């Protein structure tokens, strides 16, 4: 029996936090002294038809990427060990009850139970269907505490722009800006170690240089907290996938930004980290008595459920990659349901293109998609060729809906540069603080 891990998501535009979850699995393997030649690395698209040697595969990811035509599509040669599953994104594409009422899906999850859940929503759904489950949170909490010298820099990583008026001046003196969104070439994906090394280097930099991190990203906040670095986690809208993290650190939504503690203490969660690791290693090796494992799983579930809830969790499908509510607010102000409207999409992905088209055209039946824009993608979508965003100026009578986090900042700058009226565009993703924003604040202050 060999072991397996993910090596790529099959996407060029990635959030490197996804890959940190893969590195967390590699870290667990290192604790078991499992050598690289015992590990089979598989891309997302390979799981359905994998036909190699049987492998034990720790799953620390959403299951949505492995559902085809409504059914879980994972090769029989793969023995999944579900640690950090979330079902809260399944509802982007299908009804959750329909998914779990499907006989195959139900039996598959039951056969490979207990299912470790990243969030309480997933736990409640599975237990409702009598599928053994427990709350595990995210495995990026297991990285060891950093023992080197403390960093000197304030690092903003995709920090919401709405925070800017509230950030103390003392945190703007020696600050840096980073992002979790990057574009990688096909050759980078083929040689997955390039991306693994890039991600490792990025987090090593955070670990050694940050005296505090300000971010909207779960996979920045949690691993940095595990390293022992103070973190401010702020996100305009918070969905249920983040629920578990309140046991580790505070999370603030936009309505509570005024409550932010800008000098957060470092929480000590070495005890639960040790429990997570001990439990994970036992499940991977299948060498701990079932009663002992169940006791550990109950302890983890109790740990995450006994927390102070300070935020209101929105439905994930209204937040994750979609932010349909932002479009709804924009369209209510500027669009007429009965009028013909030409629109374009900027930054849609394979995960959300159909969602956006259906969401827009079901609410505005006279809307017509006439163009798609992207800085990196080539080919076609819905019979339309991808065009570079600089071509937007050629579509004077078209409303542009910006759908991705990576495109949000660039879109705002482009629309401002060409004085595009606000009725002609909607940025649905969160916009983040940049170095230019800080420069403007300092100019005003002077």
CSV table of C-alpha atoms in Angstrom, one decimal:
chain,number,residue,atom,x,y,z
A,1,UNK,CA,0.0,0.0,0.0
A,2,UNK,CA,1.3,3.4,-1.0
A,3,UNK,CA,0.1,6.9,0.0
A,4,UNK,CA,-1.2,9.8,-2.1
A,5,UNK,CA,-1.4,13.5,-2.1
A,6,UNK,CA,-2.6,16.2,-4.4
A,7,UNK,CA,-0.1,17.8,-6.8
A,8,UNK,CA,-2.3,20.3,-8.7
A,9,UNK,CA,-5.8,21.7,-9.0
A,10,UNK,CA,-5.6,21.7,-12.8
A,11,UNK,CA,-6.1,25.5,-12.8
A,12,UNK,CA,-3.6,28.2,-13.9
A,13,UNK,CA,-5.1,30.9,-11.7
A,14,UNK,CA,-4.8,29.6,-8.2
A,15,UNK,CA,-5.1,30.6,-4.6
A,16,UNK,CA,-1.9,29.3,-3.1
A,17,UNK,CA,-3.7,28.5,0.2
A,18,UNK,CA,-5.1,25.4,-1.7
A,19,UNK,CA,-1.6,24.2,-2.2
A,20,UNK,CA,-0.7,24.9,1.5
A,21,UNK,CA,-3.2,22.2,2.3
A,22,UNK,CA,-1.3,19.8,0.1
A,23,UNK,CA,1.9,20.8,2.0
A,24,UNK,CA,0.1,20.1,5.3
A,25,UNK,CA,-0.4,16.5,4.1
A,26,UNK,CA,3.3,16.2,3.1
A,27,UNK,CA,4.1,17.5,6.6
A,28,UNK,CA,2.1,14.7,8.2
A,29,UNK,CA,3.9,12.2,6.0
A,30,UNK,CA,7.2,13.6,7.1
A,31,UNK,CA,6.2,12.9,10.7
A,32,UNK,CA,5.6,9.3,9.7
A,33,UNK,CA,9.0,9.1,7.9
A,34,UNK,CA,7.2,8.2,4.7
A,35,UNK,CA,9.7,8.6,1.8
A,36,UNK,CA,8.8,10.5,-1.4
A,37,UNK,CA,9.0,7.3,-3.4
A,38,UNK,CA,6.1,5.9,-1.3
A,39,UNK,CA,3.9,8.9,-2.3
A,40,UNK,CA,1.8,9.1,-5.5
A,41,UNK,CA,1.0,12.7,-6.4
A,42,UNK,CA,-2.2,13.1,-8.3
A,43,UNK,CA,-3.9,16.1,-9.9
A,44,UNK,CA,-7.6,16.8,-9.3
A,45,UNK,CA,-8.5,15.5,-12.8
A,46,UNK,CA,-6.7,12.2,-12.3
A,47,UNK,CA,-8.7,11.0,-9.3
A,48,UNK,CA,-11.7,9.6,-11.1
A,49,UNK,CA,-9.7,7.3,-13.4
A,50,UNK,CA,-6.6,6.5,-11.3
A,51,UNK,CA,-5.7,2.9,-11.9
A,52,UNK,CA,-2.3,2.5,-10.2
A,53,UNK,CA,-1.3,0.8,-7.0
A,54,UNK,CA,-3.8,1.2,-4.2
A,55,UNK,CA,-3.2,4.3,-2.1
A,56,UNK,CA,-4.2,5.8,1.2
A,57,UNK,CA,-5.2,9.4,0.5
A,58,UNK,CA,-5.7,12.0,3.3
A,59,UNK,CA,-8.4,14.4,2.0
A,60,UNK,CA,-7.9,18.0,3.3
A,61,UNK,CA,-10.1,19.7,0.7
A,62,UNK,CA,-13.6,20.4,-0.4
A,63,UNK,CA,-15.3,17.5,-2.1
A,64,UNK,CA,-17.0,19.5,-4.8
A,65,UNK,CA,-14.1,19.1,-7.2
A,66,UNK,CA,-14.6,15.4,-7.2
A,67,UNK,CA,-18.3,15.3,-8.0
A,68,UNK,CA,-19.3,14.4,-11.6
A,69,UNK,CA,-22.9,14.5,-12.7
A,70,UNK,CA,-24.0,14.7,-9.1
A,71,UNK,CA,-22.0,11.7,-7.9
A,72,UNK,CA,-18.6,11.4,-6.1
A,73,UNK,CA,-16.1,10.4,-8.7
A,74,UNK,CA,-13.0,8.9,-7.0
A,75,UNK,CA,-11.3,5.8,-8.2
A,76,UNK,CA,-11.8,2.5,-6.3
A,77,UNK,CA,-8.0,2.3,-6.1
A,78,UNK,CA,-8.0,5.3,-3.7
A,79,UNK,CA,-8.8,4.8,0.0
A,80,UNK,CA,-9.7,8.3,1.2
A,81,UNK,CA,-9.2,9.4,4.7
A,82,UNK,CA,-11.5,12.4,5.1
A,83,UNK,CA,-10.0,15.0,7.4
A,84,UNK,CA,-11.2,18.5,6.5
A,85,UNK,CA,-14.1,18.0,4.1
A,86,UNK,CA,-16.6,20.8,3.5
A,87,UNK,CA,-19.9,20.3,1.8
A,88,UNK,CA,-20.9,23.9,2.2
A,89,UNK,CA,-19.8,24.6,-1.4
A,90,UNK,CA,-21.8,21.7,-3.0
A,91,UNK,CA,-24.8,24.0,-3.0
A,92,UNK,CA,-23.1,26.1,-5.7
A,93,UNK,CA,-24.2,23.4,-8.1
A,94,UNK,CA,-26.8,21.2,-6.6
A,95,UNK,CA,-29.2,20.7,-3.7
A,96,UNK,CA,-27.4,19.3,-0.7
A,97,UNK,CA,-30.3,17.0,0.2
A,98,UNK,CA,-30.3,15.7,-3.3
A,99,UNK,CA,-26.6,15.1,-3.1
A,100,UNK,CA,-26.7,13.1,0.1
A,101,UNK,CA,-30.0,11.3,-0.7
A,102,UNK,CA,-28.2,9.8,-3.7
A,103,UNK,CA,-27.6,6.2,-2.8
A,104,UNK,CA,-24.1,6.0,-4.2
A,105,UNK,CA,-22.9,9.2,-2.4
A,106,UNK,CA,-24.5,8.2,0.9
A,107,UNK,CA,-22.9,4.7,0.8
A,108,UNK,CA,-19.5,6.1,-0.3
A,109,UNK,CA,-19.3,8.6,2.6
A,110,UNK,CA,-20.6,6.0,5.0
A,111,UNK,CA,-18.1,3.4,3.9
A,112,UNK,CA,-15.2,5.9,4.3
A,113,UNK,CA,-16.5,7.4,7.6
A,114,UNK,CA,-15.9,8.9,10.0
A,115,UNK,CA,-15.8,12.1,7.9
A,116,UNK,CA,-13.6,14.8,9.3
A,117,UNK,CA,-15.4,18.1,8.7
A,118,UNK,CA,-13.7,21.5,8.3
A,119,UNK,CA,-16.8,23.3,9.5
A,120,UNK,CA,-19.8,22.9,11.7
A,121,UNK,CA,-22.3,23.2,8.8
A,122,UNK,CA,-20.8,20.1,7.1
A,123,UNK,CA,-20.8,18.2,10.4
A,124,UNK,CA,-24.5,19.0,11.0
A,125,UNK,CA,-25.5,18.0,7.5
A,126,UNK,CA,-23.7,14.6,7.7
A,127,UNK,CA,-25.0,13.8,11.2
A,128,UNK,CA,-28.5,14.6,10.0
A,129,UNK,CA,-28.0,11.8,7.5
A,130,UNK,CA,-26.5,9.5,10.1
A,131,UNK,CA,-23.1,9.5,8.5
A,132,UNK,CA,-20.5,9.3,11.3
A,133,UNK,CA,-18.6,12.6,11.4
A,134,UNK,CA,-16.5,14.9,13.6
A,135,UNK,CA,-15.2,18.5,13.4
A,136,UNK,CA,-11.5,18.7,12.5
A,137,UNK,CA,-11.1,22.3,11.3
A,138,UNK,CA,-8.4,22.9,8.8
A,139,UNK,CA,-5.2,20.9,8.8
A,140,UNK,CA,-3.0,24.0,8.1
A,141,UNK,CA,-3.2,24.4,11.9
A,142,UNK,CA,-0.7,21.6,12.4
A,143,UNK,CA,2.4,23.5,11.2
A,144,UNK,CA,5.0,23.8,14.0
A,145,UNK,CA,5.5,27.1,15.9
A,146,UNK,CA,8.3,29.2,14.6
A,147,UNK,CA,11.2,29.4,17.0
A,148,UNK,CA,13.3,32.0,15.2
A,149,UNK,CA,13.5,35.8,15.8
A,150,UNK,CA,10.3,37.8,15.6
A,151,UNK,CA,9.6,39.6,12.3
A,152,UNK,CA,9.7,43.3,11.9
A,153,UNK,CA,7.1,43.9,9.2
A,154,UNK,CA,3.3,44.5,9.0
A,155,UNK,CA,2.2,42.3,6.1
A,156,UNK,CA,-1.2,42.9,4.5
A,157,UNK,CA,-2.3,39.8,2.5
A,158,UNK,CA,-5.5,40.5,0.6
A,159,UNK,CA,-6.8,42.8,3.4
A,160,UNK,CA,-10.2,44.3,2.6
A,161,UNK,CA,-10.1,47.9,1.4
A,162,UNK,CA,-12.9,48.8,3.8
A,163,UNK,CA,-10.4,48.4,6.6
A,164,UNK,CA,-8.2,51.2,5.4
A,165,UNK,CA,-9.8,54.1,7.4
A,166,UNK,CA,-9.5,52.0,10.6
A,167,UNK,CA,-5.9,50.8,10.4
A,168,UNK,CA,-3.8,52.6,13.0
A,169,UNK,CA,-1.0,54.8,11.6
A,170,UNK,CA,1.6,52.8,13.6
A,171,UNK,CA,0.8,49.8,11.4
A,172,UNK,CA,1.5,51.7,8.1
A,173,UNK,CA,5.1,52.7,8.8
A,174,UNK,CA,6.8,49.5,7.8
A,175,UNK,CA,4.3,47.5,5.9
A,176,UNK,CA,4.3,45.2,2.9
A,177,UNK,CA,1.6,43.9,0.6
A,178,UNK,CA,1.0,40.4,-0.7
A,179,UNK,CA,-1.6,38.3,-2.3
A,180,UNK,CA,-2.7,34.7,-2.4
A,181,UNK,CA,-3.8,34.8,-6.1
A,182,UNK,CA,-1.2,33.9,-8.7
A,183,UNK,CA,-1.2,32.7,-12.3
A,184,UNK,CA,1.0,29.8,-13.2
A,185,UNK,CA,1.9,28.4,-16.7
A,186,UNK,CA,1.0,25.0,-17.9
A,187,UNK,CA,4.6,23.9,-17.5
A,188,UNK,CA,4.5,25.0,-13.8
A,189,UNK,CA,1.5,22.8,-13.3
A,190,UNK,CA,3.1,19.9,-15.1
A,191,UNK,CA,6.2,20.2,-12.8
A,192,UNK,CA,4.2,20.6,-9.6
A,193,UNK,CA,7.3,21.0,-7.5
A,194,UNK,CA,7.7,24.5,-8.9
A,195,UNK,CA,4.4,25.6,-7.3
A,196,UNK,CA,5.1,23.7,-4.1
A,197,UNK,CA,8.4,25.4,-3.8
A,198,UNK,CA,6.9,28.8,-4.6
A,199,UNK,CA,4.2,28.3,-1.9
A,200,UNK,CA,6.8,27.1,0.7
A,201,UNK,CA,9.0,30.1,0.0
A,202,UNK,CA,6.1,32.5,0.4
A,203,UNK,CA,5.0,31.1,3.7
A,204,UNK,CA,8.6,30.9,4.9
A,205,UNK,CA,8.8,34.6,4.2
A,206,UNK,CA,5.7,35.3,6.2
A,207,UNK,CA,7.0,33.2,9.1
A,208,UNK,CA,10.3,34.9,9.3
A,209,UNK,CA,9.3,38.5,8.6
A,210,UNK,CA,5.8,39.2,9.8
A,211,UNK,CA,5.4,40.8,13.2
A,212,UNK,CA,1.6,40.9,12.5
A,213,UNK,CA,-0.5,39.9,9.4
A,214,UNK,CA,-3.7,41.6,8.4
A,215,UNK,CA,-5.7,39.4,6.0
A,216,UNK,CA,-9.0,38.2,4.7
A,217,UNK,CA,-7.6,34.7,3.9
A,218,UNK,CA,-8.2,31.7,6.0
A,219,UNK,CA,-5.1,30.0,4.7
A,220,UNK,CA,-3.0,32.9,5.8
A,221,UNK,CA,-4.6,33.6,9.1
A,222,UNK,CA,-4.6,30.0,10.4
A,223,UNK,CA,-1.1,28.8,9.5
A,224,UNK,CA,0.5,32.1,10.6
A,225,UNK,CA,-1.3,31.8,13.9
A,226,UNK,CA,0.1,28.2,14.1
A,227,UNK,CA,3.6,29.7,13.5
A,228,UNK,CA,2.9,32.0,16.5
A,229,UNK,CA,2.4,35.3,14.6
A,230,UNK,CA,-0.4,37.7,15.6
A,231,UNK,CA,-3.1,37.9,13.0
A,232,UNK,CA,-6.0,40.2,12.3
A,233,UNK,CA,-8.6,38.2,10.2
A,234,UNK,CA,-11.2,40.5,8.6
A,235,UNK,CA,-13.5,39.7,5.7
A,236,UNK,CA,-16.4,41.8,4.4
A,237,UNK,CA,-18.7,38.9,4.5
A,238,UNK,CA,-18.1,35.6,6.4
A,239,UNK,CA,-19.6,32.3,5.4
A,240,UNK,CA,-19.9,29.1,7.4
A,241,UNK,CA,-16.7,27.6,6.1
A,242,UNK,CA,-14.9,29.9,8.5
A,243,UNK,CA,-16.9,29.0,11.6
A,244,UNK,CA,-14.2,26.7,13.1
A,245,UNK,CA,-11.5,29.4,13.1
A,246,UNK,CA,-13.1,31.4,15.9
A,247,UNK,CA,-11.8,28.8,18.3
A,248,UNK,CA,-8.3,29.8,17.3
A,249,UNK,CA,-8.5,33.5,16.5
A,250,UNK,CA,-11.1,36.3,16.2
A,251,UNK,CA,-12.7,36.9,12.8
A,252,UNK,CA,-14.4,40.2,12.0
A,253,UNK,CA,-17.0,40.9,9.3
A,254,UNK,CA,-17.6,44.4,7.9
A,255,UNK,CA,-20.2,45.2,10.5
A,256,UNK,CA,-17.7,44.6,13.2
A,257,UNK,CA,-14.5,46.1,11.8
A,258,UNK,CA,-14.8,48.9,14.4
A,259,UNK,CA,-14.3,46.2,17.1
A,260,UNK,CA,-10.9,45.0,15.7
A,261,UNK,CA,-8.1,44.5,18.2
A,262,UNK,CA,-5.1,45.9,16.3
A,263,UNK,CA,-2.7,44.5,18.9
A,264,UNK,CA,-3.9,40.8,19.0
A,265,UNK,CA,-2.3,38.4,21.4
A,266,UNK,CA,-0.9,35.1,20.1
A,267,UNK,CA,-3.1,32.2,21.1
A,268,UNK,CA,-1.6,29.0,22.4
A,269,UNK,CA,-3.2,26.1,20.7
A,270,UNK,CA,-0.3,23.6,20.8
A,271,UNK,CA,-2.5,21.2,22.8
A,272,UNK,CA,-5.1,20.9,20.1
A,273,UNK,CA,-2.4,20.9,17.4
A,274,UNK,CA,-0.9,17.8,19.1
A,275,UNK,CA,-4.3,16.2,19.2
A,276,UNK,CA,-4.9,16.9,15.5
A,277,UNK,CA,-1.6,15.4,14.6
A,278,UNK,CA,-1.9,12.3,16.8
A,279,UNK,CA,-5.3,11.6,15.5
A,280,UNK,CA,-4.4,12.2,11.8
A,281,UNK,CA,-1.3,9.9,12.0
A,282,UNK,CA,-3.4,7.2,13.7
A,283,UNK,CA,-6.1,7.3,10.9
A,284,UNK,CA,-3.5,7.4,8.1
A,285,UNK,CA,-1.7,4.3,9.5
A,286,UNK,CA,-4.9,2.7,10.8
A,287,UNK,CA,-3.0,1.7,14.0
A,288,UNK,CA,-5.1,3.2,16.8
A,289,UNK,CA,-8.0,1.4,18.5
A,290,UNK,CA,-11.4,2.5,17.2
A,291,UNK,CA,-12.6,3.4,20.7
A,292,UNK,CA,-9.5,5.7,21.2
A,293,UNK,CA,-10.0,7.3,17.8
A,294,UNK,CA,-13.7,8.0,18.6
A,295,UNK,CA,-12.8,9.5,21.9
A,296,UNK,CA,-10.3,11.8,20.1
A,297,UNK,CA,-12.9,12.8,17.5
A,298,UNK,CA,-15.4,13.7,20.2
A,299,UNK,CA,-12.8,15.8,21.9
A,300,UNK,CA,-12.1,17.7,18.7
A,301,UNK,CA,-15.8,18.2,18.0
A,302,UNK,CA,-16.4,19.5,21.5
A,303,UNK,CA,-13.4,21.8,21.2
A,304,UNK,CA,-14.7,23.5,18.0
A,305,UNK,CA,-18.3,23.6,19.0
A,306,UNK,CA,-17.5,25.3,22.4
A,307,UNK,CA,-16.6,28.6,21.0
A,308,UNK,CA,-17.8,32.2,21.2
A,309,UNK,CA,-19.6,33.1,18.0
A,310,UNK,CA,-19.1,36.7,17.1
A,311,UNK,CA,-20.0,36.8,13.4
A,312,UNK,CA,-23.1,36.1,11.3
A,313,UNK,CA,-22.3,33.4,8.8
A,314,UNK,CA,-23.8,33.9,5.3
A,315,UNK,CA,-24.6,31.0,3.0
A,316,UNK,CA,-21.4,29.9,1.3
A,317,UNK,CA,-22.9,30.0,-2.3
A,318,UNK,CA,-23.6,33.7,-1.8
A,319,UNK,CA,-20.0,34.4,-0.8
A,320,UNK,CA,-17.6,31.9,-2.4
A,321,UNK,CA,-16.4,33.0,-5.8
A,322,UNK,CA,-19.8,34.3,-6.6
A,323,UNK,CA,-21.0,37.2,-4.5
A,324,UNK,CA,-24.3,37.2,-6.3
A,325,UNK,CA,-25.6,39.7,-3.7
A,326,UNK,CA,-23.2,42.3,-4.9
A,327,UNK,CA,-24.4,42.0,-8.5
A,328,UNK,CA,-28.0,42.1,-7.3
A,329,UNK,CA,-27.4,45.4,-5.5
A,330,UNK,CA,-25.7,46.8,-8.5
A,331,UNK,CA,-28.4,45.6,-11.0
A,332,UNK,CA,-31.3,46.8,-8.8
A,333,UNK,CA,-29.8,50.3,-9.0
A,334,UNK,CA,-28.8,50.4,-12.7
A,335,UNK,CA,-30.6,47.8,-14.7
A,336,UNK,CA,-34.2,47.5,-15.9
A,337,UNK,CA,-35.7,44.0,-15.9
A,338,UNK,CA,-37.7,44.7,-19.0
A,339,UNK,CA,-34.9,46.4,-21.0
A,340,UNK,CA,-32.4,44.7,-23.3
A,341,UNK,CA,-29.0,44.8,-21.7
A,342,UNK,CA,-25.6,43.8,-23.2
A,343,UNK,CA,-23.1,42.5,-20.6
A,344,UNK,CA,-19.6,41.0,-20.4
A,345,UNK,CA,-17.9,38.8,-17.8
A,346,UNK,CA,-14.4,39.4,-16.6
A,347,UNK,CA,-12.5,36.7,-14.7
A,348,UNK,CA,-15.0,33.9,-14.8
A,349,UNK,CA,-13.6,30.4,-14.1
A,350,UNK,CA,-14.7,26.9,-14.8
A,351,UNK,CA,-16.2,26.9,-11.3
A,352,UNK,CA,-18.5,29.9,-11.7
A,353,UNK,CA,-19.1,30.8,-15.3
A,354,UNK,CA,-22.4,28.9,-15.6
A,355,UNK,CA,-23.5,30.3,-12.2
A,356,UNK,CA,-23.0,33.9,-13.3
A,357,UNK,CA,-24.7,33.4,-16.7
A,358,UNK,CA,-27.7,31.7,-15.1
A,359,UNK,CA,-27.9,34.2,-12.2
A,360,UNK,CA,-27.8,37.2,-14.5
A,361,UNK,CA,-30.1,35.9,-17.2
A,362,UNK,CA,-32.7,34.3,-14.9
A,363,UNK,CA,-33.1,37.6,-13.1
A,364,UNK,CA,-32.8,39.8,-16.3
A,365,UNK,CA,-34.2,37.7,-19.2
A,366,UNK,CA,-33.4,40.4,-21.7
A,367,UNK,CA,-29.7,40.4,-20.8
A,368,UNK,CA,-27.3,39.1,-23.4
A,369,UNK,CA,-23.7,38.0,-22.9
A,370,UNK,CA,-21.6,39.6,-25.7
A,371,UNK,CA,-18.0,39.3,-24.5
A,372,UNK,CA,-15.7,37.5,-22.0
A,373,UNK,CA,-12.5,39.1,-20.7
A,374,UNK,CA,-9.5,37.6,-18.9
A,375,UNK,CA,-5.8,38.6,-18.6
A,376,UNK,CA,-4.6,35.0,-18.9
A,377,UNK,CA,-7.1,32.7,-20.3
A,378,UNK,CA,-7.3,31.8,-24.0
A,379,UNK,CA,-9.9,29.9,-26.0
A,380,UNK,CA,-13.7,30.3,-25.8
A,381,UNK,CA,-16.5,30.4,-23.3
A,382,UNK,CA,-20.1,30.2,-24.3
A,383,UNK,CA,-19.0,30.5,-28.0
A,384,UNK,CA,-17.1,33.8,-27.3
A,385,UNK,CA,-13.4,34.2,-27.5
A,386,UNK,CA,-11.6,35.4,-24.4
A,387,UNK,CA,-10.2,38.9,-24.9
A,388,UNK,CA,-7.7,40.9,-22.9
A,389,UNK,CA,-9.4,43.4,-20.5
A,390,UNK,CA,-7.7,46.3,-22.4
A,391,UNK,CA,-10.3,45.7,-25.1
A,392,UNK,CA,-13.1,46.7,-22.7
A,393,UNK,CA,-12.9,50.3,-24.0
A,394,UNK,CA,-14.2,49.0,-27.3
A,395,UNK,CA,-17.5,48.0,-25.7
A,396,UNK,CA,-18.9,51.4,-24.8
A,397,UNK,CA,-22.5,50.1,-24.4
A,398,UNK,CA,-21.7,47.0,-22.5
A,399,UNK,CA,-21.9,46.4,-18.7
A,400,UNK,CA,-18.9,44.5,-17.3
A,401,UNK,CA,-19.4,42.1,-14.4
A,402,UNK,CA,-16.0,41.4,-12.7
A,403,UNK,CA,-16.2,37.9,-11.2
A,404,UNK,CA,-12.8,37.0,-9.7
A,405,UNK,CA,-10.7,38.2,-6.8
A,406,UNK,CA,-7.7,38.3,-8.9
A,407,UNK,CA,-9.3,40.7,-11.4
A,408,UNK,CA,-10.9,43.0,-8.8
A,409,UNK,CA,-8.1,45.4,-8.1
A,410,UNK,CA,-7.0,45.6,-11.8
A,411,UNK,CA,-10.6,46.3,-12.8
A,412,UNK,CA,-11.0,49.2,-10.4
A,413,UNK,CA,-7.8,50.8,-11.7
A,414,UNK,CA,-8.8,50.3,-15.3
A,415,UNK,CA,-12.3,51.7,-14.9
A,416,UNK,CA,-10.9,54.7,-13.0
A,417,UNK,CA,-8.2,55.3,-15.7
A,418,UNK,CA,-10.8,55.5,-18.5
A,419,UNK,CA,-13.5,57.3,-16.4
A,420,UNK,CA,-15.9,54.4,-16.9
A,421,UNK,CA,-19.3,55.4,-15.3
A,422,UNK,CA,-20.2,53.3,-12.3
A,423,UNK,CA,-23.4,52.2,-14.0
A,424,UNK,CA,-21.3,50.2,-16.5
A,425,UNK,CA,-19.5,47.9,-14.2
A,426,UNK,CA,-19.9,45.8,-11.1
A,427,UNK,CA,-16.9,44.4,-9.2
A,428,UNK,CA,-18.4,41.4,-7.3
A,429,UNK,CA,-15.2,40.3,-5.6
A,430,UNK,CA,-13.7,41.8,-2.5
A,431,UNK,CA,-11.2,44.6,-3.2
A,432,UNK,CA,-7.9,44.7,-1.2
A,433,UNK,CA,-5.6,47.4,0.2
A,434,UNK,CA,-2.6,48.2,-2.0
A,435,UNK,CA,0.5,50.1,-1.6
A,436,UNK,CA,-1.0,52.9,-3.6
A,437,UNK,CA,-3.9,53.2,-1.1
A,438,UNK,CA,-1.4,53.6,1.7
A,439,UNK,CA,0.5,56.2,-0.3
A,440,UNK,CA,-2.7,58.2,-0.8
A,441,UNK,CA,-3.5,58.1,2.9
A,442,UNK,CA,0.0,59.5,3.7
A,443,UNK,CA,-0.4,62.3,1.2
A,444,UNK,CA,-3.7,63.3,2.7
A,445,UNK,CA,-2.3,63.2,6.2
A,446,UNK,CA,0.6,65.5,5.1
